Short mmCIF file of C-alpha atoms and ligand atoms in Angstrom, two decimals:
data_model
loop_
_atom_site.label_atom_id
_atom_site.label_comp_id
_atom_site.label_asym_id
_atom_site.label_seq_id
_atom_site.Cartn_x
_atom_site.Cartn_y
_atom_site.Cartn_z
CA MET I 1 19.46 136.78 93.66
CA THR I 2 19.80 138.81 96.82
CA ALA I 3 23.21 137.78 98.16
CA THR I 4 26.02 140.32 98.19
CA LYS I 5 28.91 137.91 98.72
CA LEU I 6 31.76 138.06 96.23
CA PHE I 7 32.03 135.32 93.67
CA PRO I 8 34.89 134.70 91.23
CA VAL I 9 34.45 135.66 87.59
CA VAL I 10 36.38 136.45 84.41
CA CYS I 11 36.67 140.06 83.24
CA ALA I 12 36.28 140.38 79.47
CA GLY I 13 37.43 144.00 79.40
CA CYS I 14 40.52 143.12 77.32
CA PRO I 15 42.25 140.03 75.89
CA CYS I 16 44.01 139.38 79.25
CA LEU I 17 40.69 137.86 80.40
CA CYS I 18 41.68 138.02 84.10
CA ASP I 19 40.08 135.19 86.04
CA ASP I 20 40.90 136.51 89.52
CA ILE I 21 38.11 139.09 89.62
CA GLY I 22 35.40 139.09 92.28
CA ILE I 23 31.94 140.60 91.88
CA ALA I 24 29.06 141.14 94.26
CA VAL I 25 25.60 140.70 92.82
CA GLN I 26 22.35 142.04 94.16
CA ASP I 27 18.99 141.42 92.52
CA GLY I 28 20.72 140.29 89.32
CA HIS I 29 22.96 143.37 89.07
CA ILE I 30 26.70 143.76 89.63
CA VAL I 31 26.97 146.09 92.61
CA ALA I 32 30.69 145.82 93.40
CA GLU I 33 33.91 144.33 92.07
CA THR I 34 37.35 143.58 93.42
CA ASN I 35 40.74 143.22 91.77
CA ALA I 36 39.81 144.65 88.35
CA CYS I 37 42.17 147.23 86.83
CA GLN I 38 40.84 150.68 85.91
CA ARG I 39 39.88 149.54 82.43
CA GLY I 40 38.24 146.38 83.80
CA ALA I 41 36.29 148.31 86.44
CA ALA I 42 34.96 150.67 83.73
CA PHE I 43 34.08 147.67 81.53
CA LEU I 44 32.17 145.91 84.32
CA ALA I 45 30.38 149.12 85.35
CA GLY I 46 29.33 149.79 81.74
CA LEU I 47 27.91 146.33 81.04
CA ARG I 48 24.31 146.13 79.97
CA GLN I 49 22.19 144.62 82.73
CA GLY I 50 18.51 143.74 82.62
CA PRO I 51 16.36 142.21 79.87
CA ILE I 52 17.15 142.32 76.14
CA ARG I 53 15.69 145.35 74.37
CA SER I 54 15.09 145.72 70.65
CA TRP I 55 14.34 148.42 68.07
CA ILE I 56 13.21 148.61 64.46
CA GLN I 57 14.32 151.82 62.75
CA GLY I 58 14.88 153.43 66.12
CA LYS I 59 11.44 152.55 67.54
CA GLU I 60 11.44 150.16 70.49
CA VAL I 61 9.49 146.97 69.79
CA PRO I 62 9.03 143.61 71.55
CA VAL I 63 11.94 141.21 70.98
CA GLU I 64 9.70 138.70 69.10
CA VAL I 65 8.68 141.41 66.62
CA ALA I 66 12.29 142.45 66.00
CA LEU I 67 13.34 138.81 65.61
CA GLN I 68 10.65 138.13 63.00
CA ALA I 69 11.60 141.29 61.08
CA ALA I 70 15.28 140.28 61.20
CA ALA I 71 14.46 136.77 59.98
CA VAL I 72 12.47 138.19 57.04
CA ARG I 73 15.35 140.52 56.13
CA LEU I 74 17.97 137.78 56.34
CA ALA I 75 15.86 135.21 54.45
CA ALA I 76 15.27 137.71 51.61
CA ALA I 77 18.94 138.76 51.34
CA VAL I 78 20.88 137.87 48.19
CA MET I 79 24.06 137.45 50.23
CA PRO I 80 23.60 137.73 53.99
CA GLY I 81 26.68 138.09 56.18
CA ILE I 82 27.33 137.49 59.88
CA LEU I 83 30.15 139.83 60.92
CA GLY I 84 32.01 140.77 64.09
CA LEU I 85 32.15 138.04 66.77
CA SER I 86 35.13 139.59 68.61
CA GLU I 87 32.95 140.09 71.71
CA SER I 88 30.91 136.90 71.33
CA SER I 89 30.99 133.89 73.61
CA LEU I 90 32.11 130.56 72.14
CA GLU I 91 28.50 129.38 72.45
CA ALA I 92 27.30 132.39 70.41
CA ILE I 93 29.97 131.77 67.73
CA THR I 94 28.71 128.17 67.45
CA ALA I 95 25.10 129.37 67.05
CA ALA I 96 26.24 131.99 64.48
CA VAL I 97 27.89 129.30 62.34
CA ALA I 98 24.70 127.19 62.46
CA LEU I 99 22.65 130.24 61.37
CA VAL I 100 24.99 131.20 58.52
CA LYS I 101 24.83 127.64 57.17
CA THR I 102 21.03 127.91 57.11
CA LEU I 103 21.25 131.32 55.43
CA HIS I 104 23.84 130.17 52.85
CA GLY I 105 25.73 133.34 53.68
CA ILE I 106 29.22 134.43 54.67
CA ILE I 107 30.61 134.59 58.20
CA ALA I 108 33.51 137.03 58.64
CA PRO I 109 35.15 137.90 61.97
CA TRP I 110 36.15 141.50 62.64
CA PRO I 111 38.74 142.67 63.50
CA SER I 112 40.43 139.86 61.60
CA ASP I 113 43.49 138.11 62.97
CA PRO I 114 46.42 139.19 60.75
CA THR I 115 48.61 136.28 61.88
CA ARG I 116 46.21 134.07 59.92
CA THR I 117 47.46 135.49 56.62
CA TRP I 118 50.99 136.16 57.85
CA GLY I 119 51.23 132.44 58.55
CA GLN I 120 51.74 131.87 54.84
CA GLN I 121 54.93 133.94 54.89
CA ALA I 122 56.73 133.18 58.14
CA PRO I 123 56.65 130.09 60.32
CA ASP I 124 57.52 131.57 63.72
CA LEU I 125 54.72 133.95 64.59
CA ALA I 126 52.47 134.35 67.57
CA ARG I 127 54.18 132.76 70.52
CA SER I 128 52.00 131.92 73.48
CA TRP I 129 52.45 133.84 76.73
CA ALA I 130 54.52 130.96 78.08
CA GLU I 131 56.92 131.31 75.14
CA ILE I 132 57.04 135.11 75.23
CA LYS I 133 58.06 134.87 78.90
CA THR I 134 61.26 133.17 77.81
CA CYS I 135 62.23 136.08 75.52
CA ASP I 136 64.85 138.50 76.78
CA LEU I 137 63.54 141.38 74.65
CA LEU I 138 59.99 142.63 74.13
CA LEU I 139 59.71 145.21 71.37
CA CYS I 140 56.44 147.18 71.39
CA TRP I 141 56.27 148.70 67.92
CA ARG I 142 53.69 151.47 68.23
CA ALA I 143 51.92 149.18 70.68
CA ASP I 144 50.91 150.16 74.19
CA PRO I 145 50.20 147.02 76.24
CA LEU I 146 49.67 148.96 79.48
CA ARG I 147 46.77 150.81 77.81
CA VAL I 148 45.05 148.02 75.86
CA GLN I 149 45.95 144.92 77.90
CA PRO I 150 46.79 146.41 81.30
CA ARG I 151 47.91 143.15 82.94
CA LEU I 152 49.76 141.57 80.03
CA LEU I 153 53.19 142.56 81.35
CA ASP I 154 52.36 141.01 84.75
CA ARG I 155 51.63 137.75 82.92
CA LEU I 156 55.03 137.90 81.26
CA THR I 157 56.87 138.34 84.54
CA VAL I 158 58.70 135.34 85.99
CA ARG I 159 59.97 135.52 89.59
CA GLY I 160 59.82 139.31 89.55
CA SER I 161 61.57 139.89 86.25
CA ARG I 162 60.19 140.40 82.78
CA PRO I 163 61.83 140.66 79.34
CA ARG I 164 63.63 143.95 78.63
CA LEU I 165 61.13 146.36 77.17
CA VAL I 166 61.79 148.63 74.18
CA VAL I 167 58.98 150.88 72.94
CA VAL I 168 58.85 152.48 69.50
CA THR I 169 56.56 155.51 69.50
CA ASP I 170 56.23 158.84 67.72
CA GLY I 171 56.16 160.61 71.08
CA ARG I 172 53.07 162.61 70.11
CA GLN I 173 50.55 160.31 71.75
CA ASP I 174 50.68 159.25 75.35
CA ASN I 175 52.17 155.76 75.45
CA LEU I 176 51.74 154.43 78.99
CA THR I 177 54.20 151.59 78.42
CA ALA I 178 56.93 154.07 77.42
CA ALA I 179 56.96 155.35 81.00
CA ILE I 180 58.15 151.96 82.33
CA ALA I 181 60.20 150.83 79.31
CA ASP I 182 63.92 150.15 79.50
CA HIS I 183 64.39 152.11 76.31
CA VAL I 184 62.14 154.33 74.17
CA LEU I 185 62.81 155.05 70.49
CA ARG I 186 60.95 158.06 69.18
CA PHE I 187 60.41 158.57 65.46
CA PRO I 188 57.33 159.11 63.27
CA ASP I 189 55.52 156.09 61.79
CA THR I 190 56.32 157.40 58.30
CA GLU I 191 59.91 156.23 58.99
CA ASP I 192 58.97 152.65 59.97
CA LEU I 193 59.72 151.20 56.58
CA SER I 194 63.06 153.00 56.10
CA VAL I 195 64.24 152.03 59.62
CA LEU I 196 63.41 148.36 59.07
CA ARG I 197 64.96 148.38 55.59
CA ASN I 198 68.11 150.05 56.92
CA LEU I 199 68.38 147.36 59.58
CA ARG I 200 67.85 144.54 57.09
CA PHE I 201 70.36 146.06 54.63
CA HIS I 202 72.88 146.13 57.48
CA VAL I 203 72.19 142.48 58.36
CA GLU I 204 72.37 141.33 54.74
CA LYS I 205 75.17 143.48 53.33
CA GLN I 206 76.78 145.14 56.35
CA GLY I 207 75.42 148.50 55.14
CA PRO I 208 75.86 151.49 57.49
CA LEU I 209 73.25 151.97 60.22
CA GLN I 210 71.64 155.35 60.66
CA GLY I 211 69.60 157.10 63.36
CA PRO I 212 66.87 154.97 64.97
CA ALA I 213 68.01 151.84 63.07
CA ALA I 214 71.37 152.03 64.88
CA ALA I 215 69.69 152.33 68.29
CA LEU I 216 67.34 149.48 67.45
CA ALA I 217 70.17 147.26 66.19
CA GLN I 218 72.06 147.79 69.45
CA ARG I 219 69.11 146.41 71.49
CA LEU I 220 68.16 143.70 69.03
CA PHE I 221 71.64 142.25 68.51
CA ALA I 222 72.16 142.02 72.28
CA ALA I 223 69.10 139.74 72.58
CA GLN I 224 68.68 136.01 71.99
CA ARG I 225 64.91 135.80 71.76
CA CYS I 226 62.74 138.77 70.90
CA HIS I 227 58.99 139.12 70.58
CA ILE I 228 57.59 142.07 68.61
CA PHE I 229 54.12 143.35 69.47
CA LEU I 230 52.73 145.43 66.62
CA GLY I 231 50.20 148.17 67.38
CA LYS I 232 46.77 148.15 65.74
CA GLU I 233 47.65 150.32 62.73
CA THR I 234 51.12 148.86 62.19
CA ALA I 235 49.78 145.29 62.25
CA THR I 236 47.64 145.98 59.19
CA GLU I 237 50.42 147.72 57.20
CA GLU I 238 51.43 144.92 54.90
CA VAL I 239 54.71 146.48 53.76
CA VAL I 240 55.81 147.01 57.37
CA THR I 241 54.83 143.51 58.55
CA ASP I 242 56.60 142.07 55.47
CA GLN I 243 59.80 143.89 56.46
CA CYS I 244 59.49 142.58 60.04
CA HIS I 245 59.17 139.04 58.71
CA LEU I 246 62.13 139.45 56.35
CA LEU I 247 64.21 140.80 59.21
CA ALA I 248 63.15 137.86 61.41
CA ALA I 249 64.11 135.43 58.64
CA HIS I 250 67.54 137.06 58.14
CA LEU I 251 68.32 137.15 61.85
CA LEU I 252 67.24 133.57 62.48
CA LYS I 253 70.72 132.38 63.47
CA LYS I 254 71.44 135.39 65.71
CA VAL I 255 68.12 136.36 67.35
CA ARG I 256 64.93 134.29 67.35
CA ILE I 257 62.20 136.82 66.53
CA SER I 258 58.46 136.22 66.72
CA ILE I 259 55.77 138.75 65.85
CA SER I 260 52.11 139.24 66.72
CA PRO I 261 49.59 142.06 66.73
CA LEU I 262 48.70 143.41 70.16
CA ALA I 263 44.97 142.74 70.05
CA GLU I 264 42.55 145.20 71.61
CA SER I 265 39.47 143.04 71.06
CA VAL I 266 38.74 140.23 73.46
CA HIS I 267 38.43 137.40 71.03
CA VAL I 268 40.55 138.00 67.95
CA ARG I 269 42.52 134.77 68.41
CA GLY I 270 39.60 132.93 70.01
CA VAL I 271 37.32 133.54 67.01
CA THR I 272 40.00 132.29 64.62
CA GLU I 273 40.33 129.08 66.63
CA ALA I 274 36.58 128.58 67.13
CA LEU I 275 35.88 129.07 63.40
CA THR I 276 38.60 126.56 62.58
CA TRP I 277 36.93 123.89 64.72
CA LEU I 278 33.47 124.69 63.39
CA THR I 279 34.13 125.26 59.68
CA SER I 280 37.64 123.84 59.17
CA PHE I 281 38.86 127.32 58.15
CA PRO I 282 40.45 130.04 60.31
CA GLY I 283 38.70 133.14 58.98
CA PRO I 284 35.89 134.35 56.73
CA VAL I 285 33.95 131.41 55.31
CA SER I 286 31.16 131.35 52.74
CA PHE I 287 28.35 128.81 52.83
CA ALA I 288 26.75 130.23 49.67
CA LEU I 289 27.19 126.92 47.86
CA GLY I 290 26.41 124.78 50.91
CA GLU I 291 29.98 123.58 51.51
CA PRO I 292 32.30 125.94 53.44
CA GLN I 293 34.61 127.93 51.17
CA TYR I 294 37.56 130.00 52.36
CA ARG I 295 39.05 132.98 50.53
CA PRO I 296 41.32 134.95 52.86
CA GLY I 297 41.71 138.58 51.90
CA VAL I 298 38.61 138.58 49.67
CA TRP I 299 35.90 137.91 52.22
CA GLU I 300 37.28 140.07 55.03
CA ALA I 301 34.48 142.01 56.78
CA GLU I 302 35.66 145.45 55.58
CA ARG I 303 35.86 144.34 51.96
CA LEU I 304 32.46 142.64 52.09
CA LEU I 305 30.89 145.89 53.24
CA THR I 306 32.81 148.41 51.14
CA HIS I 307 32.39 146.36 47.95
CA GLY I 308 28.70 145.65 48.63
CA LEU I 309 29.31 141.88 48.64
CA VAL I 310 26.74 141.39 51.41
CA ASP I 311 23.37 143.13 51.26
CA VAL I 312 22.23 142.37 54.83
CA ALA I 313 24.76 142.21 57.67
CA LEU I 314 24.02 140.68 61.06
CA CYS I 315 26.63 142.43 63.22
CA LEU I 316 27.50 140.59 66.43
CA GLY I 317 29.39 143.13 68.54
CA PRO I 318 31.66 145.78 66.97
CA CYS I 319 31.65 145.77 63.14
CA PRO I 320 33.15 147.99 60.43
CA ALA I 321 30.96 150.64 58.83
CA GLY I 322 29.16 149.85 55.59
CA LYS I 323 26.16 150.82 53.55
CA CYS I 324 24.11 147.61 53.62
CA VAL I 325 21.14 146.86 55.89
CA ARG I 326 22.45 146.26 59.42
CA ILE I 327 20.95 144.10 62.12
CA CYS I 328 22.97 144.65 65.31
CA MET I 329 23.26 142.55 68.45
CA ASP I 330 25.61 144.39 70.75
CA ARG I 331 26.18 145.66 74.28
CA GLN I 332 26.29 149.14 72.73
CA GLU I 333 23.09 150.74 71.41
CA HIS I 334 22.83 151.14 67.62
CA PRO I 335 20.22 153.77 66.72
CA GLU I 336 21.56 153.80 63.12
CA ALA I 337 20.77 150.10 62.55
CA GLU I 338 17.59 148.98 60.80
CA ILE I 339 17.05 146.40 63.55
CA ALA I 340 18.94 146.42 66.86
CA PHE I 341 19.09 144.17 69.90
CA HIS I 342 20.71 145.43 73.08
CA VAL I 343 22.33 142.42 74.80
CA PRO I 344 24.53 141.96 77.91
CA GLY I 345 27.84 141.38 76.07
CA LEU I 346 30.43 139.18 77.76
CA SER I 347 28.96 139.68 81.20
CA PRO I 348 30.36 137.76 84.18
CA LEU I 349 26.74 136.95 85.04
CA LEU I 350 26.63 134.56 82.08
CA ASP I 351 27.30 130.85 81.96
CA ALA I 352 29.30 131.15 78.76
CA HIS I 353 32.89 130.61 77.64
CA VAL I 354 35.65 132.71 76.09
CA MET I 355 39.11 131.78 74.88
CA ARG I 356 42.30 133.49 76.02
CA PRO I 357 44.97 134.24 73.39
CA ASP I 358 47.03 131.32 74.72
CA GLY I 359 44.22 128.88 73.92
CA ILE I 360 42.91 128.52 77.50
CA MET I 361 39.12 128.33 77.63
CA LEU I 362 37.45 130.16 80.54
CA ARG I 363 33.92 130.22 81.90
CA LEU I 364 32.82 133.83 82.43
CA ALA I 365 30.92 133.15 85.64
CA GLY I 366 32.71 131.47 88.52
CA ILE I 367 31.10 128.95 90.80
CA GLU I 368 27.77 130.78 91.07
CA VAL I 369 24.72 129.68 89.05
CA ALA I 370 24.50 131.92 85.99
CA ALA I 371 22.23 132.46 83.00
CA PRO I 372 23.01 131.18 79.50
CA ASP I 373 24.19 133.73 76.91
CA PRO I 374 20.91 135.21 75.54
CA VAL I 375 22.58 135.86 72.16
CA VAL I 376 22.60 132.08 71.65
CA GLY I 377 18.81 131.98 72.11
CA LEU I 378 18.32 134.93 69.74
CA LEU I 379 20.45 133.31 67.03
CA GLN I 380 18.65 129.96 67.40
CA GLN I 381 15.26 131.64 67.15
CA LEU I 382 16.44 133.50 64.05
CA GLN I 383 17.57 130.22 62.53
CA TRP I 384 14.20 128.55 63.19
CA ALA I 385 12.30 131.58 61.82
CA VAL I 386 14.44 131.61 58.64
CA GLN I 387 13.86 127.87 58.18
CA GLU I 388 10.12 128.40 58.58
CA ILE I 389 10.08 131.23 56.03
CA GLY I 390 11.96 128.99 53.57
CA SER I 391 9.71 125.95 54.04
S1 SF4 Q 401 43.65 143.56 82.52
FE1 SF4 Q 401 41.93 143.36 81.10
S2 SF4 Q 401 40.85 141.52 81.71
FE2 SF4 Q 401 42.21 142.11 83.42
S3 SF4 Q 401 40.92 143.33 84.78
FE3 SF4 Q 401 41.96 144.76 83.35
S4 SF4 Q 401 40.51 144.99 81.63
FE4 SF4 Q 401 39.86 143.20 82.81
#
C-alpha cells in the first residue's frame, strides 16, 4: 500500500470505539490520523505494526516453532485456560472458544463484567447510551469518564445539553471530569459505605442525613432518572455495589436509578455478549467435561490463577498475574511469559469486528481493503496442532 489518502476507521483506544477517525497509511503503516482524542492518538501511535514476532523463554524464535511449543504445552496441561479477551476481535473470541472446546479447558474473560453477577440482584442495571441520555442526573462515583472514555459525555449530549453531572471523588487524585461537573462531592472512599447507608436509612426510616449524604440526597431527590457510573475499584466492592442496588430498589418510586461500571477495557461488555452467543453463558465457561458449564464467581480469571485451578494459561491481551505457565498473545511484549506472540492488537488496519457497549458491532477498518486478524490464524493453527498431538 503506498497511498496516503485518509480512510475511515474505528479507534479501539477505549470503549467509546469512535468510528469517525481517519488514518493515512503508507507501506502498511499508519502515518497520520485525524479526529482522535489525545488518548486515541497515543493508542494508534503505539500499535504494533509489522509481522508477528514470537519468543520462547525470552529468545526470539520463528512463529511456527513457538506455535508448536505452545500446542505441546496446552495439550499436556491438566486444566488449560484461555483468559483475557478484552482486547480481542469478535473473530478472535470465536476462534478462542473453538480452541478451548478442543482443549477441554476453561475460558474466562478478564476484566470480568460485574453487571453479569449483579443481574441476579437488581433488574435495572446497565442502560444503553440511548437510555442514559434520557437521565437528568449522571453520578460518577469515583469514576472519571473524561480520562478513561474521553468522548462518552459527548455521546450523552442531546441538542447541546447533557445530564447534570455529579462527581464523587476523594480529591487526592486528579479527576478530569470533576473540572466540568455541576457538583463535586469530596470524601475518602473509606466513607462510601457509611454515606450510602446513611442515605438508605433516611429513605427507609426518615433518619437524619449527615455530611456528604445530605449533599448527595439533595441532588438525587431532585432527579427523576439517574445513572450511576462506578469507578474500577468501586465496581468490584461487593458491599458498596449492594448498597447502591438497595438504594435503587428503595427509591424506585421517586428516582429511577440504574448502575454500571465505567469500563476501561475495550470489550468488557462485548466479550460477555459474544461468549453468550457462542457458549450460551455470559462469563467463564468450562469445557472440561465436553459440555459447557458455567460457575460465576468460581471460574473468574483471578481466582483460576491465584488458586492454581489452571496450570497453563493462554492469555489473549491483558490478563491478571498468576504463577502458572503463561502463553501470551498481546500487543504488549511479555518477556516474563514462557511463550509470547507479539500481535497487532485491535488495529484499524484489520478486517475484524468489535462490539460497542450499546451492542453495536463495528468493523475496525473502514472502506479500505484490510488484512484479517492474525490472532485468528494463530488460534486456528494451535487448534489443529493440538488435535494432531491428540490423534
Ligand atoms: S474517545 Fe476513545 S475511542 Fe474515541 S478517539 Fe478517544 S480513545 Fe479512541
